[in-house]
Amino acid sequence: MKRKVQFVQGNYYHVFNRGANRENIFREDENYLFLLKRLGKLSCEFNISIIAYCLMPNHCHFLLRQNSEKSIIDFMQRTFNSYTKAFNRKYRRSGTLFEGPFKAIHVDEESYLVYLCR
């Protein structure tokens, strides 16, 4: 299924996802730290700026800026796939962790950008 949002260099995006069946995607502090480390490493590789984030037990939000032609799509897929594999291995589970592919909204108004950073 094709995404409605087109990811373009120099633009900002509100990216979010939640756990399958609204279950927790973070069970302990170590889970949050693992995801943040992966985001930091991969953001350098993909030249993505992480402007703001909010991690909650069953979902997460990110305000991202795409700084090059390397897509937020590939960045988020790598991030969520590696997180899911590590989470499943740690808790001896299998299958999907997230509800589906991440969702994204193009941030094209300054008021929305400010709102996301609050």
Backbone as a ProteinNet text record, in pm:
[ID]
protein_1_A
[PRIMARY]
MKRKVQFVQGNYYHVFNRGANRENIFREDENYLFLLKRLGKLSCEFNISIIAYCLMPNHCHFLLRQNSEKSIIDFMQRTFNSYTKAFNRKYRRSGTLFEGPFKAIHVDEESYLVYLCR
[TERTIARY]
83.5	0	88.8	59.6	140.4	110.5	214.8	198.8	143.8	63.5	7.7	107.9	195.6	294.1	415.6	459.7	582.4	693.4	801.4	911.7	1011.5	1037.4	1119.2	1230.2	1347.3	1462.1	1427.6	1468.5	1448.4	1315.1	1229.7	1097.5	1090	989.3	964.8	844.9	852	745	718	590.5	546.5	526.5	606.7	605	561.9	473.1	423.2	381.3	378.5	335.2	296.2	220.6	183.3	188.5	183.3	192.1	71	94.3	-15.5	-115.3	-241.1	-348.4	-332.5	-265	-239.6	-161.2	-86.8	-3.3	123.6	187.3	309.2	422.1	494.3	614.5	740	719.5	827.4	783.8	866.4	833.3	919.8	1036.8	1128.3	1218.4	1287.8	1372.2	1472.5	1525.2	1623.5	1568.5	1439.3	1377.2	1381.3	1347.7	1351.1	1493.1	1589.9	1729.3	1777.5	1738.7	1779	1726.5	1598.3	1540.8	1609.4	1634	1699.8	1840.6	1913.5	2047.3	2039.8	1943.4	1926.7	1890.7	1800.2	1762.5	1884.1	1965	2083.9	2181.6	2207.5	2302.1	2249.6	2125.4	2070.2	2041.3	2013.8	1989.2	2115.1	2231.5	2357.4	2374.7	2347.9	2362.3	2268.7	2146.7	2046.6	2035.9	2115.3	2112.9	1972.7	1916	1783.8	1804.1	1742.5	1747.4	1627.3	1654.2	1546.8	1527	1418	1391.1	1328.2	1233.8	1164.6	1111.9	1089.8	1029.3	952.5	859.3	783.1	761	816.7	803.8	711.7	603.3	509	501.1	450.2	454.8	399.9	293.7	236	244.4	308.2	324.7	437.2	472.7	581.3	556	609.2	598	736.9	761.9	888.6	861.7	937.1	939.5	1074.8	1072.7	1195.1	1209.7	1334.9	1365	1450.5	1407.4	1483.9	1584.6	1714	1818.9	1882.9	1850.4	1910.8	1808	1853	1763.4	1733.6	1817	1789.8	1658.5	1570	1432	1406.3	1312.5	1261.8	1200.4	1146.2	1086.3	1190.1	1304.5	1409.8	1463.2	1478.2	1525.2	1432.1	1302.7	1207.3	1193.7	1194.9	1186.5	1304.2	1424.9	1543.2	1534.3	1490.6	1480.5	1380.4	1258.7	1153.8	1181.6	1239.9	1272.7	1378.3	1482.9	1587.8	1535.6	1450.1	1392.7	1304	1220.6	1130.5	1209.5	1314.8	1396.9	1458.9	1512.6	1574.2	1469.5	1354.4	1246.1	1198.3	1175.4	1128.6	1230.9	1357.2	1462.8	1467.1	1463	1471.7	1355.5	1234.7	1115.9	1065.6	1149.5	1118.3	978.6	958.7	830.9	859.5	755.7	771.8	656.1	670.8	563.1	578.8	474.9	476.9	469.2	534.9	529.7	443.5	454.4	382.5	253.2	161.3	29	36.8	135.4	152.5	265.4	274.7	376	353.2	460.8	446.5	360.4	302.7	222.7	301	273.9	346.9	256.8	282.1	213	319.8	306.6	398	369.8	472	456.3	486	379.7	397.2	351.1	314.7	274.7	357	404.5	487	412.4	282.6	205	204.2	197.5	200.5	339.9	442.5	580.2	600.6	553.1	564.7	483.7	363.8	277.6	347.3	412.2	479.6	598.9	657.4	775.8	741.1	615.5	575.1	579.4
-117.2	0	124.5	217.3	337.2	437.8	500.2	604	730.8	802.5	928.9	1042.6	1031.9	1136.7	1113.9	1218.8	1213.4	1275.5	1202.6	1250.4	1324.5	1450.7	1539.5	1599.5	1608.7	1667.4	1807.8	1836.1	1968.5	1989.3	1886.9	1899.6	1827.7	1867.8	1811.8	1717.9	1613	1513.1	1468.5	1454.4	1395.9	1247.3	1163.7	1019.4	951.7	853.5	787.6	644.8	565.3	426.4	379.8	270.9	215.6	63.5	5	-139.1	-209	-328.1	-410.5	-434.5	-424.3	-440	-343.5	-232.4	-128.3	-179.8	-287.4	-342.7	-259.2	-271.7	-195.7	-238	-139.1	-163.7	-139.7	-84.8	-64.7	-127	-216.6	-282.3	-233.7	-181.9	-135.9	-26.7	43.7	155.9	115.7	-3.8	-53.2	-51.3	-76.4	-74.4	65.8	165.2	304.4	341.4	305.7	338.8	271.2	145.3	74.4	147.2	184.5	253.2	387.5	462.3	592.4	577.7	475.1	451.8	415.9	331.7	295.1	418	499.4	622.8	712.1	727.3	811.5	761.2	631.6	573.1	584.2	543.5	542.9	683.3	778.1	915.3	972.4	935.7	978.6	912.6	783.8	708.7	761	798.2	842.2	994.5	1067.4	1213.7	1267.2	1217.1	1258.6	1332.9	1449.7	1522.5	1484.3	1447.1	1418.9	1546.8	1615.5	1744.6	1724.8	1633.3	1605	1462.4	1406.9	1273.2	1259.8	1165.4	1131.9	980.9	912.4	767	734	665.2	622.5	470.8	407.9	261.5	189.9	240.7	166.7	239.2	354.9	423.7	526.1	580.4	677.3	778.5	898.5	1007.8	1065.6	1109.3	1172.1	1290.6	1396.4	1507.3	1498.6	1471.1	1445.4	1542.8	1570.7	1649.6	1562.9	1551.3	1475.6	1570.9	1546.9	1639.2	1602.3	1486.3	1442.3	1361.3	1302	1217.2	1084.5	1047.3	923.7	940.8	846.5	863.2	827.7	900.7	868.7	728.9	686.1	552.2	446.2	450.7	352.3	364.7	487.2	513.2	450.7	474.4	422.1	270.5	217.6	72	3.8	54.8	-4.5	6.5	122.8	145.4	49.9	46.3	-36.9	-185.7	-225	-366.7	-413.4	-334.8	-376.6	-375	-278.3	-273.7	-396.1	-428.9	-544	-673.2	-691.8	-813	-822.7	-711.8	-712.2	-735.4	-672.5	-687.5	-832	-890.1	-1028.9	-1126.2	-1102	-1189	-1178	-1057.1	-1035.3	-1099.7	-1088.6	-1138	-1272	-1338.5	-1471.2	-1475.2	-1383.9	-1377.2	-1372.3	-1381.3	-1371.3	-1290.4	-1253.8	-1181.5	-1031	-966.5	-821.4	-754.5	-644.5	-564.5	-440.6	-384.7	-261.7	-290.6	-196.4	-206.5	-222.9	-164.9	-170.5	-77.1	-43.9	54.1	185.6	257.2	385	480.3	575.5	678.5	808.4	896	1022.6	1133.9	1252.1	1373	1474.5	1530.9	1636.1	1761	1816	1936.2	2056.3	2118.8	2230.6	2364.5	2364.9	2489.7	2509.2	2630.2	2659.7	2632.7	2659.8	2638.3	2490.2	2400.1	2256.2	2215.5	2273.1	2245.8	2284.8	2402.2	2449.2	2359.4	2322.7	2235.3	2102.5	2044.7	1915.9	1925.1	2042	2059.6	2092.9	2113.9	2151.1	2033.1
0	0	0	-87.4	-101.9	9.1	58.7	160.8	97.8	175.8	128.8	143.7	241.7	267.3	178.4	112.2	33.9	118.4	137.5	219.4	131.4	167.7	86.4	172.4	114.1	182	232.4	356.6	414.1	483	484	544.1	678.3	757.4	889.7	885.5	969.9	973.2	1116.6	1147.3	1274	1245.7	1307.5	1284.5	1414.3	1403.6	1524.3	1495	1601.4	1591.3	1731.2	1736.8	1867.4	1862	1979.8	1991.6	1932.6	1878.4	1826.3	1939	1907	2006.5	2123.8	2097.3	2197.9	2318.4	2296	2403.1	2418.4	2532.9	2559.1	2466	2416.9	2337.6	2421.7	2540.4	2637.1	2769.1	2822.2	2949.2	3064.4	3031.3	3135.6	3078.2	3165.8	3123.4	3016.1	3027	2930.7	2787.5	2771.4	2638.2	2578	2658.7	2611.7	2568.5	2651.3	2621.6	2494.3	2474	2352.7	2229.2	2230.9	2114.7	2092.2	2197.2	2181.5	2124.1	2166.6	2111.4	1963.6	1926.6	1784.9	1702	1753.9	1683.8	1663	1766.8	1756.2	1652	1654.2	1558.1	1415.5	1395.6	1260.1	1207.9	1296.2	1249.3	1184.6	1234.5	1172.1	1035.8	1030.3	904.9	796	833.6	736.7	726.2	803.6	803.4	833	941.3	988.7	1120.5	1134.3	1261.6	1346.3	1470.2	1565.4	1645.7	1618.4	1680.7	1818.4	1827	1953	1948.3	2065.7	2072.5	2202.1	2201.4	2321.4	2318.5	2417.5	2426.4	2542.8	2514.2	2617	2614.7	2720.2	2726.2	2602.8	2541.7	2428.7	2295.2	2290.3	2162.2	2169.1	2052.8	2046.4	1935.4	1956.2	1859.8	1836.5	1712.3	1677.3	1585.9	1605.8	1511.2	1442.9	1313.3	1238	1122.4	1086.8	967.4	876.8	752.6	653.9	590.6	613.3	568.7	435.8	382.3	256.3	178.7	71.1	-8.5	60.8	158.7	233.2	307.5	290.4	333.9	479.7	537.3	670.3	669.9	557.3	549	584.8	519.2	545.1	687.6	734.1	870.7	974.1	961.9	1059.3	1047.9	926.4	910.2	978.3	955	1019.1	1170.7	1218.8	1363.1	1426.1	1373	1432.1	1413.5	1300.6	1280.3	1380.4	1398.9	1492.8	1636	1667.8	1802.6	1826.8	1729.5	1742.9	1761.6	1683.3	1696.4	1835.4	1884.6	2017.7	2126.6	2112.9	2210.5	2213.3	2096.1	2088.1	2146.2	2118.3	2171.7	2325.2	2376	2521.6	2595.9	2540.5	2610.5	2556.9	2477.3	2423.4	2362.1	2270.6	2200.1	2050.8	1971.2	1826.5	1770.3	1646	1579.4	1586.9	1540.7	1530.2	1667	1679.7	1801.8	1779.4	1659.6	1628.4	1553.7	1564.5	1503.1	1351.4	1292	1147.3	1109.3	981.6	941.3	1016.5	1041.3	1111	1028.6	1097.2	1031.7	1035.9	940.6	934.6	883.2	936.1	892.2	853.7	734.5	691	774.2	836.4	919.3	830.5	782.9	690.2	747.2	874.2	939.5	1066.1	1085.7	1202.3	1332.9	1334.4	1457.3	1497.2	1398.4	1427.6	1475.8	1415.2	1455.9	1602.7	1639.6	1778.1	1871.2	1830	1910.1	1941.1	1841.2	1859.8	1954.3	1966.2	2051.4	2195.5	2225.5	2361.8	2454.7
[MASK]
++++++++++++++++++++++++++++++++++++++++++++++++++++++++++++++++++++++++++++++++++++++++++++++++++++++++++++++++++++++

